[in-house]
One Martini backbone bead per residue (centre of mass of N, CA, C, O) as a GRO file, in nm:
protein
  170
    1MET     BB    1   1.496  -1.378 -11.837
    2THR     BB    2   1.504  -1.402 -11.484
    3GLU     BB    3   1.694  -1.601 -11.238
    4GLY     BB    4   1.708  -1.658 -10.891
    5THR     BB    5   1.980  -1.834 -10.737
    6PRO     BB    6   2.131  -1.990 -10.504
    7ASN     BB    7   2.458  -2.036 -10.400
    8PRO     BB    8   2.606  -2.328 -10.261
    9GLU     BB    9   2.874  -2.201 -10.250
   10PRO     BB   10   3.128  -2.134 -10.069
   11ASN     BB   11   3.299  -1.876  -9.913
   12PRO     BB   12   3.634  -1.872  -9.851
   13GLY     BB   13   3.652  -1.572  -9.708
   14ALA     BB   14   3.375  -1.620  -9.495
   15GLY     BB   15   3.381  -1.905  -9.331
   16GLY     BB   16   3.171  -2.096  -9.522
   17GLU     BB   17   2.958  -1.914  -9.628
   18PRO     BB   18   2.712  -1.854  -9.828
   19LYS     BB   19   2.665  -1.681 -10.134
   20PRO     BB   20   2.485  -1.494 -10.315
   21ALA     BB   21   2.364  -1.501 -10.627
   22GLU     BB   22   2.336  -1.388 -10.922
   23GLY     BB   23   2.132  -1.339 -11.169
   24LYS     BB   24   2.012  -1.503 -11.439
   25THR     BB   25   2.023  -1.491 -11.793
   26PHE     BB   26   1.802  -1.557 -12.051
   27THR     BB   27   1.770  -1.643 -12.353
   28PRO     BB   28   1.539  -1.705 -12.587
   29GLU     BB   29   1.663  -1.978 -12.666
   30GLN     BB   30   1.680  -2.096 -12.380
   31GLN     BB   31   1.382  -2.067 -12.309
   32ALA     BB   32   1.277  -2.247 -12.537
   33GLU     BB   33   1.423  -2.500 -12.439
   34VAL     BB   34   1.287  -2.518 -12.164
   35ASN     BB   35   0.997  -2.530 -12.270
   36ARG     BB   36   1.037  -2.789 -12.433
   37ILE     BB   37   1.115  -2.975 -12.196
   38VAL     BB   38   0.862  -2.932 -12.027
   39GLN     BB   39   0.659  -3.022 -12.243
   40GLU     BB   40   0.763  -3.311 -12.269
   41ARG     BB   41   0.711  -3.391 -11.976
   42VAL     BB   42   0.407  -3.340 -11.974
   43GLN     BB   43   0.341  -3.541 -12.203
   44ARG     BB   44   0.443  -3.795 -12.059
   45VAL     BB   45   0.250  -3.780 -11.818
   46GLU     BB   46  -0.014  -3.775 -11.980
   47ALA     BB   47   0.040  -4.047 -12.122
   48LYS     BB   48   0.055  -4.221 -11.867
   49TYR     BB   49  -0.262  -4.109 -11.777
   50ALA     BB   50  -0.469  -4.152 -12.021
   51ASP     BB   51  -0.608  -4.441 -11.908
   52TYR     BB   52  -0.758  -4.378 -11.637
   53PRO     BB   53  -1.065  -4.382 -11.705
   54ASP     BB   54  -1.064  -4.676 -11.801
   55LEU     BB   55  -0.959  -4.803 -11.539
   56LYS     BB   56  -1.184  -4.697 -11.360
   57ALA     BB   57  -1.416  -4.837 -11.509
   58LYS     BB   58  -1.307  -5.125 -11.468
   59ALA     BB   59  -1.304  -5.117 -11.159
   60ASP     BB   60  -1.605  -5.066 -11.126
   61GLY     BB   61  -1.692  -5.323 -11.274
   62ALA     BB   62  -1.548  -5.520 -11.082
   63LYS     BB   63  -1.700  -5.436 -10.828
   64THR     BB   64  -1.978  -5.511 -10.933
   65LEU     BB   65  -1.909  -5.810 -10.978
   66GLU     BB   66  -1.833  -5.874 -10.686
   67ASP     BB   67  -2.105  -5.805 -10.564
   68ARG     BB   68  -2.269  -6.006 -10.732
   69LEU     BB   69  -2.115  -6.257 -10.644
   70GLY     BB   70  -2.183  -6.233 -10.343
   71THR     BB   71  -2.488  -6.252 -10.379
   72LEU     BB   72  -2.494  -6.530 -10.521
   73GLU     BB   73  -2.356  -6.689 -10.296
   74SER     BB   74  -2.570  -6.633 -10.084
   75GLU     BB   75  -2.809  -6.755 -10.239
   76LEU     BB   76  -2.688  -7.039 -10.265
   77SER     BB   77  -2.666  -7.100  -9.966
   78THR     BB   78  -2.967  -7.066  -9.901
   79THR     BB   79  -3.074  -7.277 -10.101
   80ARG     BB   80  -2.923  -7.520  -9.984
   81SER     BB   81  -3.040  -7.502  -9.701
   82GLU     BB   82  -3.340  -7.530  -9.783
   83ALA     BB   83  -3.310  -7.805  -9.923
   84ALA     BB   84  -3.209  -7.960  -9.677
   85ARG     BB   85  -3.450  -7.899  -9.495
   86THR     BB   86  -3.660  -8.035  -9.678
   87ARG     BB   87  -3.539  -8.320  -9.681
   88VAL     BB   88  -3.545  -8.368  -9.375
   89ALA     BB   89  -3.845  -8.312  -9.329
   90ALA     BB   90  -3.946  -8.541  -9.516
   91LYS     BB   91  -3.802  -8.780  -9.374
   92PHE     BB   92  -3.944  -8.694  -9.069
   93GLY     BB   93  -4.227  -8.537  -9.088
   94ILE     BB   94  -4.192  -8.225  -9.117
   95SER     BB   95  -4.329  -7.932  -9.137
   96THR     BB   96  -4.344  -7.669  -9.418
   97GLU     BB   97  -4.581  -7.507  -9.324
   98LYS     BB   98  -4.724  -7.232  -9.270
   99GLY     BB   99  -4.899  -7.046  -9.089
  100ALA     BB  100  -5.192  -6.867  -9.082
  101LYS     BB  101  -5.013  -6.587  -8.992
  102GLY     BB  102  -4.706  -6.648  -9.097
  103GLU     BB  103  -4.569  -6.849  -8.953
  104PRO     BB  104  -4.339  -7.052  -8.900
  105SER     BB  105  -4.232  -7.343  -8.959
  106ASP     BB  106  -4.120  -7.625  -8.820
  107ALA     BB  107  -3.859  -7.639  -8.983
  108GLU     BB  108  -3.762  -7.346  -8.920
  109LEU     BB  109  -3.758  -7.388  -8.604
  110LEU     BB  110  -3.603  -7.683  -8.574
  111LEU     BB  111  -3.412  -7.642  -8.839
  112THR     BB  112  -3.091  -7.472  -8.767
  113GLY     BB  113  -2.874  -7.579  -8.917
  114SER     BB  114  -2.591  -7.544  -9.140
  115ASP     BB  115  -2.628  -7.849  -9.205
  116GLU     BB  116  -2.747  -8.159  -9.278
  117GLU     BB  117  -2.637  -8.307  -9.032
  118ALA     BB  118  -2.755  -8.122  -8.811
  119MET     BB  119  -3.053  -8.147  -8.904
  120THR     BB  120  -3.072  -8.453  -8.864
  121LYS     BB  121  -3.024  -8.453  -8.559
  122GLN     BB  122  -3.264  -8.277  -8.490
  123ALA     BB  123  -3.482  -8.460  -8.618
  124GLU     BB  124  -3.428  -8.711  -8.448
  125ARG     BB  125  -3.501  -8.584  -8.180
  126VAL     BB  126  -3.789  -8.499  -8.250
  127ALA     BB  127  -3.889  -8.780  -8.335
  128GLY     BB  128  -3.838  -8.912  -8.059
  129ARG     BB  129  -4.037  -8.733  -7.899
  130ILE     BB  130  -4.288  -8.800  -8.062
  131ALA     BB  131  -4.282  -9.105  -8.008
  132ASP     BB  132  -4.309  -9.083  -7.701
  133GLN     BB  133  -4.580  -8.933  -7.702
  134LYS     BB  134  -4.740  -9.155  -7.853
  135LYS     BB  135  -4.685  -9.383  -7.653
  136ASN     BB  136  -4.794  -9.222  -7.387
  137GLY     BB  137  -4.944  -8.989  -7.439
  138ASN     BB  138  -5.171  -8.769  -7.294
  139VAL     BB  139  -5.040  -8.713  -6.973
  140ALA     BB  140  -5.177  -8.637  -6.652
  141ARG     BB  141  -5.101  -8.789  -6.376
  142LYS     BB  142  -5.283  -8.601  -6.143
  143GLU     BB  143  -5.524  -8.565  -6.313
  144GLY     BB  144  -5.846  -8.628  -6.160
  145GLY     BB  145  -5.751  -8.716  -5.896
  146THR     BB  146  -5.771  -8.853  -5.574
  147THR     BB  147  -5.692  -8.781  -5.244
  148THR     BB  148  -5.601  -8.970  -4.959
  149THR     BB  149  -5.617  -8.867  -4.628
  150PRO     BB  150  -5.575  -8.855  -4.320
  151ASP     BB  151  -5.796  -8.775  -4.060
  152LYS     BB  152  -5.715  -8.563  -3.798
  153ASP     BB  153  -6.019  -8.422  -3.738
  154LYS     BB  154  -6.239  -8.638  -3.663
  155ASP     BB  155  -6.303  -8.595  -3.361
  156MET     BB  156  -6.385  -8.294  -3.378
  157ARG     BB  157  -6.625  -8.334  -3.568
  158GLU     BB  158  -6.794  -8.519  -3.394
  159PHE     BB  159  -6.825  -8.325  -3.159
  160THR     BB  160  -6.959  -8.094  -3.318
  161ARG     BB  161  -7.205  -8.251  -3.417
  162SER     BB  162  -7.313  -8.337  -3.141
  163LEU     BB  163  -7.350  -8.054  -3.027
  164PHE     BB  164  -7.547  -7.945  -3.249
  165ALA     BB  165  -7.752  -8.175  -3.231
  166SER     BB  166  -7.831  -8.121  -2.931
  167ALA     BB  167  -7.923  -7.823  -2.977
  168GLN     BB  168  -8.164  -7.894  -3.176
  169THR     BB  169  -8.332  -8.088  -2.983
  170GLU     BB  170  -8.401  -7.874  -2.743
   0.00000   0.00000   0.00000
């Protein structure tokens, strides 16, 4: 086989420009040697990446485990938060029962802190307001009362009554 490669050597007589080389001819022995060298190189590369499918499967398995770990950590955080909410609600007498139509419980609505300390402060405030309400009772301060204001038009009313009263007697 022949292979033509340009000769990078400059031609000294032509002002330094490279001159194209004539094609080389390989003997069958030389070609077999080149083929053997290339085949060895290909085998080394294939051997280098032979465990790629196994590594890919392990990486996929690790990703699945990481996803599962993230899910479990999230569930643990939620469970701890719910347990703290239940403890605080029980301590301060806040209802944890859902409403008749599936509405959230008082604890879910009122205790929204991210940790037990924040929920305790919220519960203390709610308990304080409930205590104030029980102490004062349900009072609507001006409901049901009458107000007496001075009658500015009293003289005009008396005049009108007397006028119509005299008209009826005649």
